[in-house]
Short mmCIF file of C-alpha atoms in Angstrom, two decimals:
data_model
loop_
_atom_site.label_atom_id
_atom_site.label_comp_id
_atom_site.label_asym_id
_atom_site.label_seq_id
_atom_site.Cartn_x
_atom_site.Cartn_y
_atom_site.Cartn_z
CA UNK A 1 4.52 -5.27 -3.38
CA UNK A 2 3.09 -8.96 -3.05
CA UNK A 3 3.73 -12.10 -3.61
CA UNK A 4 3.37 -13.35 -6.87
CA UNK A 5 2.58 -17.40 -6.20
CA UNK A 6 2.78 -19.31 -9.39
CA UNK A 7 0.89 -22.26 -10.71
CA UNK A 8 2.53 -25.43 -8.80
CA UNK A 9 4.34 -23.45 -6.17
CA UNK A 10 5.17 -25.05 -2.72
CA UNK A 11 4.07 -22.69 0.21
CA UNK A 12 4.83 -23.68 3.80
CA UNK A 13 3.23 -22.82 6.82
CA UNK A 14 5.73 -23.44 10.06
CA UNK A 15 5.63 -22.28 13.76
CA UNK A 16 3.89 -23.58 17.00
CA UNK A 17 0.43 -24.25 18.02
CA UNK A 18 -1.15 -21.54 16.47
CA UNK A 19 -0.09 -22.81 13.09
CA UNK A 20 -0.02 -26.55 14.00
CA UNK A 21 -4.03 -26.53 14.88
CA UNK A 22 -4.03 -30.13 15.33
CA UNK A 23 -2.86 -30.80 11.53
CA UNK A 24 -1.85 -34.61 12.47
CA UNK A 25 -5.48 -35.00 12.96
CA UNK A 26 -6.60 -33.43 9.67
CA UNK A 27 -7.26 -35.51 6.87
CA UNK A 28 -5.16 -33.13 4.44
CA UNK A 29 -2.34 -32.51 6.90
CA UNK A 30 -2.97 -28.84 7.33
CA UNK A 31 -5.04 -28.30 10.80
CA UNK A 32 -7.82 -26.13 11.03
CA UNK A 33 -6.89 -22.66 11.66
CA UNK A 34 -5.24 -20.30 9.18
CA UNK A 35 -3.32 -22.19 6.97
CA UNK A 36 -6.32 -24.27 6.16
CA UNK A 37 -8.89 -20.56 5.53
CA UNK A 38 -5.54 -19.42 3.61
CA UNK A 39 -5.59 -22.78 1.16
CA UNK A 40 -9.53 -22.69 1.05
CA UNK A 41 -9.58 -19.50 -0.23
CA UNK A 42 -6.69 -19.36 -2.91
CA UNK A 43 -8.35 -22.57 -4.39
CA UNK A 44 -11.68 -20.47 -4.44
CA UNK A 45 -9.90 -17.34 -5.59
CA UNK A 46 -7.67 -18.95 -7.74
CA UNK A 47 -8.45 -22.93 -9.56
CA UNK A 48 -6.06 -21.91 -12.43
CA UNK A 49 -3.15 -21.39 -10.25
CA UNK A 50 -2.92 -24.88 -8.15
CA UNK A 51 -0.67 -24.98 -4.92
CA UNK A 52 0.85 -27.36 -2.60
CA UNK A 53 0.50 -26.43 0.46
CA UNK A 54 2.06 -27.62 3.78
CA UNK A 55 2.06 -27.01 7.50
CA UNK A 56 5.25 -28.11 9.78
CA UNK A 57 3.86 -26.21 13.17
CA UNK A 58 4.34 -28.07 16.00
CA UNK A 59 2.93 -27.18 19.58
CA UNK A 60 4.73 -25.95 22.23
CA UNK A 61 8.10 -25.18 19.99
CA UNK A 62 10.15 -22.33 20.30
CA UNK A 63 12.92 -21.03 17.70
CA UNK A 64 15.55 -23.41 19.14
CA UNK A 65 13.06 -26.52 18.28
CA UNK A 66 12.37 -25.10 15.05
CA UNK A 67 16.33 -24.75 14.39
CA UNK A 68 16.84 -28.58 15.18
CA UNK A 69 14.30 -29.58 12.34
CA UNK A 70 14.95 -27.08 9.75
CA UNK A 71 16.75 -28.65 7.31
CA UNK A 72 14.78 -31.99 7.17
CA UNK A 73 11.06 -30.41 7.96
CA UNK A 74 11.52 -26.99 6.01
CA UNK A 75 14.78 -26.56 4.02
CA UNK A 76 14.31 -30.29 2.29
CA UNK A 77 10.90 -29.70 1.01
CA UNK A 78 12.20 -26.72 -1.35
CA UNK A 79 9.03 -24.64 -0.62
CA UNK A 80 8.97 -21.88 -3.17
CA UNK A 81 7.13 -19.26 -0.39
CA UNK A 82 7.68 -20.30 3.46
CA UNK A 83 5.26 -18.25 5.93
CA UNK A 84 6.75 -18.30 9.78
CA UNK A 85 4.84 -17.87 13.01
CA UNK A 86 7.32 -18.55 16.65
CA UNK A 87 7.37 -16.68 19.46
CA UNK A 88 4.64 -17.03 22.16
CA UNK A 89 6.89 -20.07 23.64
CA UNK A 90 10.16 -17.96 23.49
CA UNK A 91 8.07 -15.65 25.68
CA UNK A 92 6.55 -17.46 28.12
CA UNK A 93 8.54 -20.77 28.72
CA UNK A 94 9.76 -19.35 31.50
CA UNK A 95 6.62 -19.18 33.58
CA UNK A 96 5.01 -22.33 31.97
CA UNK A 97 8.32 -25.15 32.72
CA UNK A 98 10.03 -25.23 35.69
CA UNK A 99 13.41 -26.15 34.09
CA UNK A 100 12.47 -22.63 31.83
CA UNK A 101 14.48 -19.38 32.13
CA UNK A 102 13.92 -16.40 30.14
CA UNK A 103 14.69 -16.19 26.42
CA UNK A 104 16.58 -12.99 25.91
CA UNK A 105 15.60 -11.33 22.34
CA UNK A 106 19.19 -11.22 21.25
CA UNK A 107 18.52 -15.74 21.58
CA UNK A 108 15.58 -15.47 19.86
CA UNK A 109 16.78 -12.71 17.12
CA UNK A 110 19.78 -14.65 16.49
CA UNK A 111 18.43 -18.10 16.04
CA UNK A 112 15.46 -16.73 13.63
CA UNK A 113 18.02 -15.26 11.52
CA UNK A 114 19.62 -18.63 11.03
CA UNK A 115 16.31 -19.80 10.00
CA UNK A 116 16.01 -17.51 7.27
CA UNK A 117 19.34 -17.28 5.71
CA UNK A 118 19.71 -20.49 3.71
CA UNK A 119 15.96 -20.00 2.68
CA UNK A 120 16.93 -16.45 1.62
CA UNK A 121 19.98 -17.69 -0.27
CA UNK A 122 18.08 -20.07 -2.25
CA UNK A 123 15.56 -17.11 -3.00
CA UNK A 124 12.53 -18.52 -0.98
CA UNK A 125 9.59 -15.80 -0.61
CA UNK A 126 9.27 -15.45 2.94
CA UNK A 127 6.25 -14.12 4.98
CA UNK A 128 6.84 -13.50 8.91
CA UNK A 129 4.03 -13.53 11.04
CA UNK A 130 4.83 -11.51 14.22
CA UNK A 131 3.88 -13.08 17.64
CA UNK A 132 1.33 -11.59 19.23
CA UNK A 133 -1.02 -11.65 22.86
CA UNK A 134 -4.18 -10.00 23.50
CA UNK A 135 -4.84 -8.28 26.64
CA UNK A 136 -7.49 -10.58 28.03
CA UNK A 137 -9.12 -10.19 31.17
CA UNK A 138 -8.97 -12.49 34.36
CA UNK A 139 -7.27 -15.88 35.29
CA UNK A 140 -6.82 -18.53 32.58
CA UNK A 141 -4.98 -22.14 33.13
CA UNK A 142 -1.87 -22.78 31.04
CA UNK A 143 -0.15 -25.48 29.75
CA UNK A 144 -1.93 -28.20 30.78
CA UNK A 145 -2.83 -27.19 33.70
CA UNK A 146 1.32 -25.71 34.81
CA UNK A 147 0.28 -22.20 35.52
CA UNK A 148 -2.35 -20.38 36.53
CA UNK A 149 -2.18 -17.11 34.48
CA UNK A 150 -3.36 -13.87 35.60
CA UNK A 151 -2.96 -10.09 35.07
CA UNK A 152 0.55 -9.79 36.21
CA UNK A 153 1.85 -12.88 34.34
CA UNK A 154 0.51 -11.12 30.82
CA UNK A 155 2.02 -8.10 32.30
CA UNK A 156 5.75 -9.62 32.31
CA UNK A 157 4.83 -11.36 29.20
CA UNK A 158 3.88 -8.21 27.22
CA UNK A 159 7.67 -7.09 28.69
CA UNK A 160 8.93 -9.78 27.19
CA UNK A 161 7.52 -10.51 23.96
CA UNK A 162 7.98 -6.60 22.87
CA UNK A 163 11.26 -6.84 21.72
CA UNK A 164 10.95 -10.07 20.16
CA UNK A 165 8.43 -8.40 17.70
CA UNK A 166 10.80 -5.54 17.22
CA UNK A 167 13.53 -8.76 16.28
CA UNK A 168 10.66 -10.20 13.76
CA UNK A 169 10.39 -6.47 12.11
CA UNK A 170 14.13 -6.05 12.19
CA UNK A 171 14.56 -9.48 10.40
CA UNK A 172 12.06 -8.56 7.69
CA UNK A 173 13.76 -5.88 6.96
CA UNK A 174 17.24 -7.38 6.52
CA UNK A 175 15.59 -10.12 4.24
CA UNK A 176 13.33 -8.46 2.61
CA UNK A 177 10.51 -10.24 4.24
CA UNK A 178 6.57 -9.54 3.81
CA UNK A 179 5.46 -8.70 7.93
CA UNK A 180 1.94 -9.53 8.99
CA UNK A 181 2.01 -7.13 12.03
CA UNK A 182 -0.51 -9.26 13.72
CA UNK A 183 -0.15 -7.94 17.34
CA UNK A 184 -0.67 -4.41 15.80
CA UNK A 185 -3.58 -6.26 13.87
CA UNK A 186 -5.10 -8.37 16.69
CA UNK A 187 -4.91 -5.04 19.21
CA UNK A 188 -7.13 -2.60 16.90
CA UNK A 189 -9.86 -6.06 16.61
CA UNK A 190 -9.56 -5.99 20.18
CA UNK A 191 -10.88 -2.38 20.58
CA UNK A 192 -14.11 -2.98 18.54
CA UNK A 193 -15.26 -6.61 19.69
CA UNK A 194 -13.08 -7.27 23.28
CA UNK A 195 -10.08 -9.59 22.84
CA UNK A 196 -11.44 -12.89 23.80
CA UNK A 197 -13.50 -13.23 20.56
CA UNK A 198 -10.30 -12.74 18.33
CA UNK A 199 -8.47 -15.32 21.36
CA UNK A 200 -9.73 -16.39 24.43
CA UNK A 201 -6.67 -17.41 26.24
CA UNK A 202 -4.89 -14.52 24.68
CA UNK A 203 -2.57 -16.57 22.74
CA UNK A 204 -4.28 -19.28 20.45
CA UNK A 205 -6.74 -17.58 18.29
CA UNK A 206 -10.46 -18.26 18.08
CA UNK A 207 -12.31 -19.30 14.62
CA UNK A 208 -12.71 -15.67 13.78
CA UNK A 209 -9.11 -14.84 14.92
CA UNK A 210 -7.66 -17.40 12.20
CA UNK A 211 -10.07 -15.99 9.71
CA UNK A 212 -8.11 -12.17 10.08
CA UNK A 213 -4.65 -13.57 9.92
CA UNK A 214 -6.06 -15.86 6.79
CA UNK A 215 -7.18 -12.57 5.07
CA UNK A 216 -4.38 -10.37 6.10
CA UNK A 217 -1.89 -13.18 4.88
CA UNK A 218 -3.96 -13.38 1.45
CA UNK A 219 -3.68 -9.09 1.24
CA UNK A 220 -0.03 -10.13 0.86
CA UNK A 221 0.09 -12.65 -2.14
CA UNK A 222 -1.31 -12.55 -6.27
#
């Protein structure tokens, strides 16, 4: 089943960097990664069906940030189909901010699912994009130049973020949520062209790593 999204429906876009993409410096407000491929090619696809679209990411925010502006950035809009992308900074706060400690997935699990339930009760389409990280190779720097991460970081990260994606999956399935299993996605890309073309530093995708979660977001809408 898809998503059906009507002529003069409100879809939201809503996360951390990897949605955000710089949208305060956009002239339309919605960045240039995915959400903007996913709103360039529904107006291609579709001219007869018009949409508002809208992207509340905001760098660097976890669950917990998200929670604190949910009802004025998300909930007050009245978006008719809200697509959600957190995680990456629930998994590796800890190793990026010294005043960080580890999120356990029963946090995370618990504060997503107050996300979703007033949008749920007020029968908002929702479409949860899993967090994912791609088994680069080498040393990259981090957050501004916080961390230096290597092999073993990823390794404690991978540790970590596992059961948060089991949370995401979970959740979709008590809401009736459409998944985009995009570490599942991003790991078979990864075995034909290497995983730093689909994301260099692991985490934020390249061009042609927003263009596959724009089309496997648009495989789940009419």
């Amino acid at each position: 089943m898809t998503i059906t999204v009507r002529p003069g429906s409100t879809v939201m876009f809503t996360g951390d960097s990897i949605t955000d993409c710089q949208r305060l410096e956009s002239e339309d407000g919605l960045g240039f990664g995915y959400p903007l491929r996913i709103a360039g090619e529904w107006g291609l696809r579709h001219p007869d069906r018009p949409v508002t679209w809208l992207n509340t990411g905001i760098a660097g925010h976890k669950v917990r940030e998200l929670e604190a502006r949910w009802q004025t950035d998300v909930l007050d809009a009245g978006p008719d189909v809200v697509s959600i992308l957190v995680g990456v900074n629930d998994m590796g706060w800890h190793t990026l901010d010294p005043q960080g400690h580890v999120i356990p997935a029963e946090e995370f699990e618990a504060g997503y699912d107050r996300l979703l339930a007033p949008l749920a009760e007020a029968g908002t389409e929702l479409i949860l994009i899993e967090p994912f990280l791609l088994p680069i190779h080498g040393v990259i720097e981090a957050g501004a130049g916080v961390a230096l991460i290597g092999e073993k970081e990823r390794e404690e990260w991978r540790i970590d973020l596992d059961p948060k994606i089991q949370a995401v999956r979970k959740l979709a399935r008590k809401y009736g949520a459409h998944l985009l299993a995009a570490d599942g996605m991003f790991a078979e890309l990864a075995a034909t062209a290497g995983p730093e073309y689909w994301a260099a530093d692991g985490v934020h995708p390249t061009p042609a790593g927003h263009a596959a979660l724009a089309a496997a977001w648009l495989r789940l809408v009419a």
